[in-house]
Amino acid sequence: MTSLVQSPVPSRIQSVGAVSAQRVGFAEPLPLKSGAVLPAFELAFETYGSLNAAKDNAILVCHALSGHHHVAGHYADNPNNIGWWDNIVGPGRPFDTDRFFIVGLNNLGGCHGSTGPASSNPLTGKPWGADFPVVTVEDWVASQARLADHLGIDAWAAVIGGSLGGMQALQWTMSFPERIRNSLVIAAAPRLSAENIAFNDVARQAIITDPDFHGGHFYEHGVRPMRGLRLARMLGHITYLSDDQMAEKFGRRVKPGAGSYGFDVEFEIESYLRYQGDKFAGVFDANTYLRMTKALDYFDPAAAFENDLAAALASARAKFLVVSFTTDWRFSPARSREIVNALVKNGQDVSYAEIASAHGHDSFLMDEPHYHAVIEAYLRRVLP
Amino acid sequence: MTSLVQSPVPSRIQSVGAVSAQRVGFAEPLPLKSGAVLPAFELAFETYGSLNAAKDNAILVCHALSGHHHVAGHYADNPNNIGWWDNIVGPGRPFDTDRFFIVGLNNLGGCHGSTGPASSNPLTGKPWGADFPVVTVEDWVASQARLADHLGIDAWAAVIGGSLGGMQALQWTMSFPERIRNSLVIAAAPRLSAENIAFNDVARQAIITDPDFHGGHFYEHGVRPMRGLRLARMLGHITYLSDDQMAEKFGRRVKPGAGSYGFDVEFEIESYLRYQGDKFAGVFDANTYLRMTKALDYFDPAAAFENDLAAALASARAKFLVVSFTTDWRFSPARSREIVNALVKNGQDVSYAEIASAHGHDSFLMDEPHYHAVIEAYLRRVLP
């Protein structure tokens, strides 16, 4: 474990500006961990900055449960649609587009442009729906390797992700040790706990038991399981925030004008959760949600090594930055330390930062100066 | 704050044996905190042991969200239906029925025999359903005082409860300071946090958005919102258990024979939660569940005293035993200490025990030797 010098965030920070999404098709079938084979697939992606002549400045950004390929910038025809990690990507930002070529993609099984459950099943001509296979973190990394091939990238300077994205950054070091030089694993865990799985299962059951789910074939019925998705997202948000943050942000405050002794919105926290739930239910695909949570549940690289995470990671050649946040109770710092300890046991090169942050699991998306400074400092070592 | 001598649980511990439920009607209207007035009501209750001549040996047991009046013993015609707190009530048990007269009741708005949403609304002759008023902890205590009158009990030797039941034990000291000599507040909090309310609201939304809820008038449709109740209970169980306990009890173990890469039960934790959810959904009333959670949300005795809990408790004359459990994250020890600190600030008589237990919030129902010894020792002081 090496220490990181904390450097201030540079003052010259800009957005990457207007960006465009791209799409690439892969005709060669993709064998999945489940045993299923995806006959062909497309990936939606975006890039920021330029690949240098040596092709050694590429960073892959992996998304979490509800993310996608629109990581930074905005669309010319929709300036308000700003990338989900825009605060960290851009000229002078920690993922400095003056130095790095940044790639974001929508994962296989997603609902933002890559092949997923709402895509047409070539065998039937109808949406895949429930028949879309369950994809795993390993499968995603395999599909991302195809994208790297397409872009002419032999090895990533770094793969980075938070939460489920961090699991992909970790998996890259095991699936393709020669194709990743640095793995930045943020707010992640080496596998879910029983409690993590429990929350996921309640969310899944909310969706599956929604009468509008129709066994996953709701597309054909012209409906969407909005009730279930809404509940899943409300529950998710509870686990993304910290108890303290909720207390500070909402406390027991009552929404102005709200009635009482009834069941409409009364406390502000209720208003927030229902708003977040409604917003999400209006746009996200239920079958994608189910599969993203299953990918989380299944991720367990140590399982094939008699639960010895160090053994699972022994083949990795990358250097690591592991980051956790003090108030994250979904994937607490103790879970990140499991990864760090395994790497230390192997004598591998790992830096670890435990960031004091009030924002719980969501901290990895926030504009936390200390956190961004750690990323910035680490990436200065990757490519000065 | 006084210290408690820890005494061993006596070896002569017995069940109270076969018991019978009773019911009493109150014809005088009950004004509720909401402004509504309940025209008349019935309470289901059970008693164990005998009221002594001085009538100073009565203990009231208040139940939590899903509890009822069947606290101890079994029914002659159903020996498997054992009271929910049987492990602590009986001859030689901490609530020693050789010394105490123990009273358990089903709270107003409940679904186990007391007047509640499924009862007939005298104005319409149909079930109250959505029209049953929201009841608060204060309302419950007022109705319990009527039960005390009926039983000829001027003052309780003790009122005890865990979780929502502990809030009632606390409220008794403020509503009727002359009618309670000891308040035993177990695994409770002086008010819910934003996170507590958030979990309750997700549970309520699961019920309310179930198409079988019919705005609370499902009785007339011959259906019950089983899906919503099931989700509410699954979620509740996550918050009742500790993360460590879940890890130990279930971990990432897969249910034998379960398939994988699908959405049926796979991990044992999923099997447990779904079983608990199904069991509960089969018997509990959805309108009662909504009202129990609202009573939790509304409980906030400090609110009327500029959030000064000590001021709210200043009128109390009772002695207090406050008990918390180290792994309880629903109502953590810090929440119990808020109550203790307020009482200490007032110079009131309070004992506090923070019990090392692996069972999370549910610890208050468990046969924890240290916990039971603390209750036993405290009640020896109440009545040797």
mmCIF file of N, CA, C and O in Angstrom, chain B residues 267-323:
data_model
loop_
_atom_site.group_PDB
_atom_site.id
_atom_site.type_symbol
_atom_site.label_atom_id
_atom_site.label_comp_id
_atom_site.label_asym_id
_atom_site.label_seq_id
_atom_site.Cartn_x
_atom_site.Cartn_y
_atom_site.Cartn_z
ATOM 1 N N PHE B 267 -30.866 -17.593 -3.099
ATOM 2 C CA PHE B 267 -30.135 -17.485 -1.839
ATOM 3 C C PHE B 267 -31.092 -17.763 -0.669
ATOM 4 O O PHE B 267 -32.285 -17.448 -0.731
ATOM 5 N N GLU B 268 -30.545 -18.315 0.406
ATOM 6 C CA GLU B 268 -31.376 -18.661 1.562
ATOM 7 C C GLU B 268 -32.035 -17.428 2.180
ATOM 8 O O GLU B 268 -33.150 -17.515 2.684
ATOM 9 N N ILE B 269 -31.347 -16.285 2.143
ATOM 10 C CA ILE B 269 -31.945 -15.076 2.703
ATOM 11 C C ILE B 269 -33.223 -14.721 1.940
ATOM 12 O O ILE B 269 -34.203 -14.239 2.530
ATOM 13 N N GLU B 270 -33.237 -14.982 0.639
ATOM 14 C CA GLU B 270 -34.446 -14.719 -0.147
ATOM 15 C C GLU B 270 -35.582 -15.632 0.298
ATOM 16 O O GLU B 270 -36.732 -15.209 0.447
ATOM 17 N N SER B 271 -35.243 -16.876 0.524
ATOM 18 C CA SER B 271 -36.240 -17.855 0.958
ATOM 19 C C SER B 271 -36.843 -17.434 2.295
ATOM 20 O O SER B 271 -38.057 -17.456 2.489
ATOM 21 N N TYR B 272 -35.982 -17.011 3.207
ATOM 22 C CA TYR B 272 -36.440 -16.582 4.535
ATOM 23 C C TYR B 272 -37.381 -15.384 4.432
ATOM 24 O O TYR B 272 -38.471 -15.369 5.001
ATOM 25 N N LEU B 273 -36.963 -14.373 3.703
ATOM 26 C CA LEU B 273 -37.772 -13.155 3.617
ATOM 27 C C LEU B 273 -39.116 -13.411 2.944
ATOM 28 O O LEU B 273 -40.151 -12.916 3.380
ATOM 29 N N ARG B 274 -39.087 -14.178 1.863
ATOM 30 C CA ARG B 274 -40.347 -14.435 1.161
ATOM 31 C C ARG B 274 -41.289 -15.258 2.035
ATOM 32 O O ARG B 274 -42.500 -15.025 2.051
ATOM 33 N N TYR B 275 -40.721 -16.204 2.785
ATOM 34 C CA TYR B 275 -41.552 -17.005 3.687
ATOM 35 C C TYR B 275 -42.196 -16.112 4.752
ATOM 36 O O TYR B 275 -43.398 -16.192 5.009
ATOM 37 N N GLN B 276 -41.386 -15.258 5.351
ATOM 38 C CA GLN B 276 -41.914 -14.354 6.377
ATOM 39 C C GLN B 276 -42.966 -13.427 5.777
ATOM 40 O O GLN B 276 -43.986 -13.126 6.402
ATOM 41 N N GLY B 277 -42.706 -12.951 4.579
ATOM 42 C CA GLY B 277 -43.644 -12.048 3.915
ATOM 43 C C GLY B 277 -44.962 -12.737 3.614
ATOM 44 O O GLY B 277 -46.041 -12.191 3.882
ATOM 45 N N ASP B 278 -44.894 -13.937 3.087
ATOM 46 C CA ASP B 278 -46.112 -14.678 2.751
ATOM 47 C C ASP B 278 -46.939 -14.988 3.997
ATOM 48 O O ASP B 278 -48.157 -14.851 4.005
ATOM 49 N N LYS B 279 -46.234 -15.412 5.045
ATOM 50 C CA LYS B 279 -46.922 -15.781 6.287
ATOM 51 C C LYS B 279 -47.697 -14.580 6.841
ATOM 52 O O LYS B 279 -48.865 -14.684 7.208
ATOM 53 N N PHE B 280 -47.032 -13.449 6.855
ATOM 54 C CA PHE B 280 -47.632 -12.240 7.409
ATOM 55 C C PHE B 280 -48.798 -11.761 6.543
ATOM 56 O O PHE B 280 -49.865 -11.385 7.046
ATOM 57 N N ALA B 281 -48.585 -11.776 5.233
ATOM 58 C CA ALA B 281 -49.610 -11.274 4.309
ATOM 59 C C ALA B 281 -50.885 -12.102 4.409
ATOM 60 O O ALA B 281 -51.978 -11.603 4.133
ATOM 61 N N GLY B 282 -50.739 -13.360 4.833
ATOM 62 C CA GLY B 282 -51.900 -14.227 4.937
ATOM 63 C C GLY B 282 -52.796 -13.912 6.115
ATOM 64 O O GLY B 282 -53.956 -14.326 6.133
ATOM 65 N N VAL B 283 -52.272 -13.184 7.106
ATOM 66 C CA VAL B 283 -53.053 -13.004 8.333
ATOM 67 C C VAL B 283 -53.249 -11.546 8.755
ATOM 68 O O VAL B 283 -54.196 -11.245 9.474
ATOM 69 N N PHE B 284 -52.365 -10.643 8.341
ATOM 70 C CA PHE B 284 -52.419 -9.301 8.920
ATOM 71 C C PHE B 284 -53.305 -8.378 8.083
ATOM 72 O O PHE B 284 -53.420 -8.528 6.869
ATOM 73 N N ASP B 285 -53.879 -7.405 8.741
ATOM 74 C CA ASP B 285 -54.752 -6.454 8.061
ATOM 75 C C ASP B 285 -53.944 -5.256 7.543
ATOM 76 O O ASP B 285 -53.201 -4.621 8.299
ATOM 77 N N ALA B 286 -54.123 -4.951 6.274
ATOM 78 C CA ALA B 286 -53.331 -3.888 5.649
ATOM 79 C C ALA B 286 -53.623 -2.515 6.254
ATOM 80 O O ALA B 286 -52.710 -1.708 6.458
ATOM 81 N N ASN B 287 -54.888 -2.256 6.560
ATOM 82 C CA ASN B 287 -55.218 -0.953 7.147
ATOM 83 C C ASN B 287 -54.624 -0.808 8.542
ATOM 84 O O ASN B 287 -54.225 0.294 8.948
ATOM 85 N N THR B 288 -54.559 -1.912 9.279
ATOM 86 C CA THR B 288 -53.894 -1.871 10.582
ATOM 87 C C THR B 288 -52.410 -1.572 10.405
ATOM 88 O O THR B 288 -51.838 -0.735 11.121
ATOM 89 N N TYR B 289 -51.788 -2.231 9.431
ATOM 90 C CA TYR B 289 -50.353 -2.014 9.215
ATOM 91 C C TYR B 289 -50.066 -0.539 8.922
ATOM 92 O O TYR B 289 -49.133 0.060 9.482
ATOM 93 N N LEU B 290 -50.888 0.045 8.060
ATOM 94 C CA LEU B 290 -50.697 1.461 7.731
ATOM 95 C C LEU B 290 -50.780 2.326 8.987
ATOM 96 O O LEU B 290 -49.970 3.245 9.182
ATOM 97 N N ARG B 291 -51.754 2.016 9.841
ATOM 98 C CA ARG B 291 -51.961 2.856 11.026
ATOM 99 C C ARG B 291 -50.878 2.637 12.085
ATOM 100 O O ARG B 291 -50.485 3.579 12.790
ATOM 101 N N MET B 292 -50.405 1.416 12.213
ATOM 102 C CA MET B 292 -49.319 1.160 13.171
ATOM 103 C C MET B 292 -48.067 1.947 12.777
ATOM 104 O O MET B 292 -47.379 2.527 13.621
ATOM 105 N N THR B 293 -47.781 1.968 11.466
ATOM 106 C CA THR B 293 -46.575 2.688 11.040
ATOM 107 C C THR B 293 -46.756 4.193 11.193
ATOM 108 O O THR B 293 -45.803 4.903 11.517
ATOM 109 N N LYS B 294 -47.986 4.671 10.996
ATOM 110 C CA LYS B 294 -48.215 6.111 11.189
ATOM 111 C C LYS B 294 -48.083 6.490 12.669
ATOM 112 O O LYS B 294 -47.574 7.566 13.005
ATOM 113 N N ALA B 295 -48.540 5.602 13.547
ATOM 114 C CA ALA B 295 -48.384 5.871 14.978
ATOM 115 C C ALA B 295 -46.902 5.988 15.328
ATOM 116 O O ALA B 295 -46.496 6.849 16.123
ATOM 117 N N LEU B 296 -46.091 5.137 14.710
ATOM 118 C CA LEU B 296 -44.640 5.237 14.897
ATOM 119 C C LEU B 296 -44.140 6.596 14.415
ATOM 120 O O LEU B 296 -43.417 7.302 15.121
ATOM 121 N N ASP B 297 -44.514 6.955 13.193
ATOM 122 C CA ASP B 297 -44.022 8.201 12.596
ATOM 123 C C ASP B 297 -44.385 9.421 13.450
ATOM 124 O O ASP B 297 -43.609 10.359 13.575
ATOM 125 N N TYR B 298 -45.627 9.396 13.987
ATOM 126 C CA TYR B 298 -46.127 10.583 14.695
ATOM 127 C C TYR B 298 -45.565 10.725 16.099
ATOM 128 O O TYR B 298 -45.584 11.814 16.659
ATOM 129 N N PHE B 299 -45.115 9.627 16.690
ATOM 130 C CA PHE B 299 -44.671 9.710 18.084
ATOM 131 C C PHE B 299 -43.500 10.678 18.203
ATOM 132 O O PHE B 299 -42.453 10.468 17.594
ATOM 133 N N ASP B 300 -43.662 11.731 18.968
ATOM 134 C CA ASP B 300 -42.622 12.760 19.074
ATOM 135 C C ASP B 300 -42.956 13.669 20.259
ATOM 136 O O ASP B 300 -43.304 14.832 20.084
ATOM 137 N N PRO B 301 -42.855 13.126 21.473
ATOM 138 C CA PRO B 301 -43.308 13.908 22.634
ATOM 139 C C PRO B 301 -42.567 15.228 22.801
ATOM 140 O O PRO B 301 -43.115 16.180 23.369
ATOM 141 N N ALA B 302 -41.337 15.306 22.288
ATOM 142 C CA ALA B 302 -40.572 16.546 22.460
ATOM 143 C C ALA B 302 -41.082 17.665 21.558
ATOM 144 O O ALA B 302 -40.787 18.842 21.804
ATOM 145 N N ALA B 303 -41.840 17.310 20.523
ATOM 146 C CA ALA B 303 -42.239 18.318 19.530
ATOM 147 C C ALA B 303 -42.994 19.483 20.167
ATOM 148 O O ALA B 303 -42.805 20.642 19.776
ATOM 149 N N ALA B 304 -43.832 19.174 21.145
ATOM 150 C CA ALA B 304 -44.636 20.229 21.783
ATOM 151 C C ALA B 304 -43.812 21.026 22.799
ATOM 152 O O ALA B 304 -44.327 21.962 23.419
ATOM 153 N N PHE B 305 -42.546 20.637 22.990
ATOM 154 C CA PHE B 305 -41.676 21.315 23.965
ATOM 155 C C PHE B 305 -40.415 21.829 23.277
ATOM 156 O O PHE B 305 -39.309 21.685 23.788
ATOM 157 N N GLU B 306 -40.615 22.393 22.081
ATOM 158 C CA GLU B 306 -39.497 22.933 21.298
ATOM 159 C C GLU B 306 -38.373 21.910 21.152
ATOM 160 O O GLU B 306 -37.192 22.236 21.280
ATOM 161 N N ASN B 307 -38.757 20.668 20.920
ATOM 162 C CA ASN B 307 -37.816 19.560 20.724
ATOM 163 C C ASN B 307 -36.929 19.281 21.935
ATOM 164 O O ASN B 307 -35.856 18.698 21.799
ATOM 165 N N ASP B 308 -37.400 19.692 23.100
ATOM 166 C CA ASP B 308 -36.656 19.440 24.337
ATOM 167 C C ASP B 308 -37.282 18.228 25.032
ATOM 168 O O ASP B 308 -38.319 18.343 25.693
ATOM 169 N N LEU B 309 -36.651 17.080 24.857
ATOM 170 C CA LEU B 309 -37.227 15.845 25.398
ATOM 171 C C LEU B 309 -37.273 15.878 26.921
ATOM 172 O O LEU B 309 -38.216 15.368 27.538
ATOM 173 N N ALA B 310 -36.269 16.494 27.531
ATOM 174 C CA ALA B 310 -36.259 16.593 28.995
ATOM 175 C C ALA B 310 -37.486 17.366 29.477
ATOM 176 O O ALA B 310 -38.144 16.982 30.453
ATOM 177 N N ALA B 311 -37.811 18.439 28.768
ATOM 178 C CA ALA B 311 -39.000 19.209 29.145
ATOM 179 C C ALA B 311 -40.257 18.358 29.004
ATOM 180 O O ALA B 311 -41.162 18.405 29.846
ATOM 181 N N ALA B 312 -40.305 17.562 27.922
ATOM 182 C CA ALA B 312 -41.483 16.712 27.703
ATOM 183 C C ALA B 312 -41.646 15.698 28.833
ATOM 184 O O ALA B 312 -42.763 15.368 29.231
ATOM 185 N N LEU B 313 -40.524 15.212 29.340
ATOM 186 C CA LEU B 313 -40.558 14.159 30.360
ATOM 187 C C LEU B 313 -40.572 14.706 31.790
ATOM 188 O O LEU B 313 -40.645 13.930 32.747
ATOM 189 N N ALA B 314 -40.506 16.024 31.917
ATOM 190 C CA ALA B 314 -40.352 16.615 33.254
ATOM 191 C C ALA B 314 -41.515 16.277 34.176
ATOM 192 O O ALA B 314 -41.343 16.179 35.394
ATOM 193 N N SER B 315 -42.691 16.078 33.609
ATOM 194 C CA SER B 315 -43.872 15.807 34.446
ATOM 195 C C SER B 315 -43.954 14.350 34.894
ATOM 196 O O SER B 315 -44.792 14.003 35.724
ATOM 197 N N ALA B 316 -43.104 13.493 34.344
ATOM 198 C CA ALA B 316 -43.172 12.068 34.685
ATOM 199 C C ALA B 316 -42.807 11.854 36.150
ATOM 200 O O ALA B 316 -41.925 12.524 36.686
ATOM 201 N N ARG B 317 -43.494 10.914 36.797
ATOM 202 C CA ARG B 317 -43.215 10.567 38.195
ATOM 203 C C ARG B 317 -42.670 9.144 38.316
ATOM 204 O O ARG B 317 -42.276 8.708 39.394
ATOM 205 N N ALA B 318 -42.686 8.415 37.224
ATOM 206 C CA ALA B 318 -42.273 7.015 37.245
ATOM 207 C C ALA B 318 -40.761 6.892 37.393
ATOM 208 O O ALA B 318 -40.011 7.841 37.160
ATOM 209 N N LYS B 319 -40.335 5.687 37.796
ATOM 210 C CA LYS B 319 -38.941 5.301 37.641
ATOM 211 C C LYS B 319 -38.813 4.598 36.294
ATOM 212 O O LYS B 319 -39.791 4.027 35.799
ATOM 213 N N PHE B 320 -37.611 4.647 35.735
ATOM 214 C CA PHE B 320 -37.429 4.141 34.372
ATOM 215 C C PHE B 320 -36.357 3.070 34.303
ATOM 216 O O PHE B 320 -35.314 3.176 34.958
ATOM 217 N N LEU B 321 -36.626 2.063 33.477
ATOM 218 C CA LEU B 321 -35.571 1.178 32.998
ATOM 219 C C LEU B 321 -35.570 1.297 31.479
ATOM 220 O O LEU B 321 -36.592 1.045 30.823
ATOM 221 N N VAL B 322 -34.438 1.712 30.944
ATOM 222 C CA VAL B 322 -34.285 1.821 29.492
ATOM 223 C C VAL B 322 -33.290 0.747 29.064
ATOM 224 O O VAL B 322 -32.232 0.604 29.676
ATOM 225 N N VAL B 323 -33.656 -0.025 28.043
ATOM 226 C CA VAL B 323 -32.797 -1.112 27.566
ATOM 227 C C VAL B 323 -32.614 -0.986 26.057
ATOM 228 O O VAL B 323 -33.579 -0.751 25.323
#
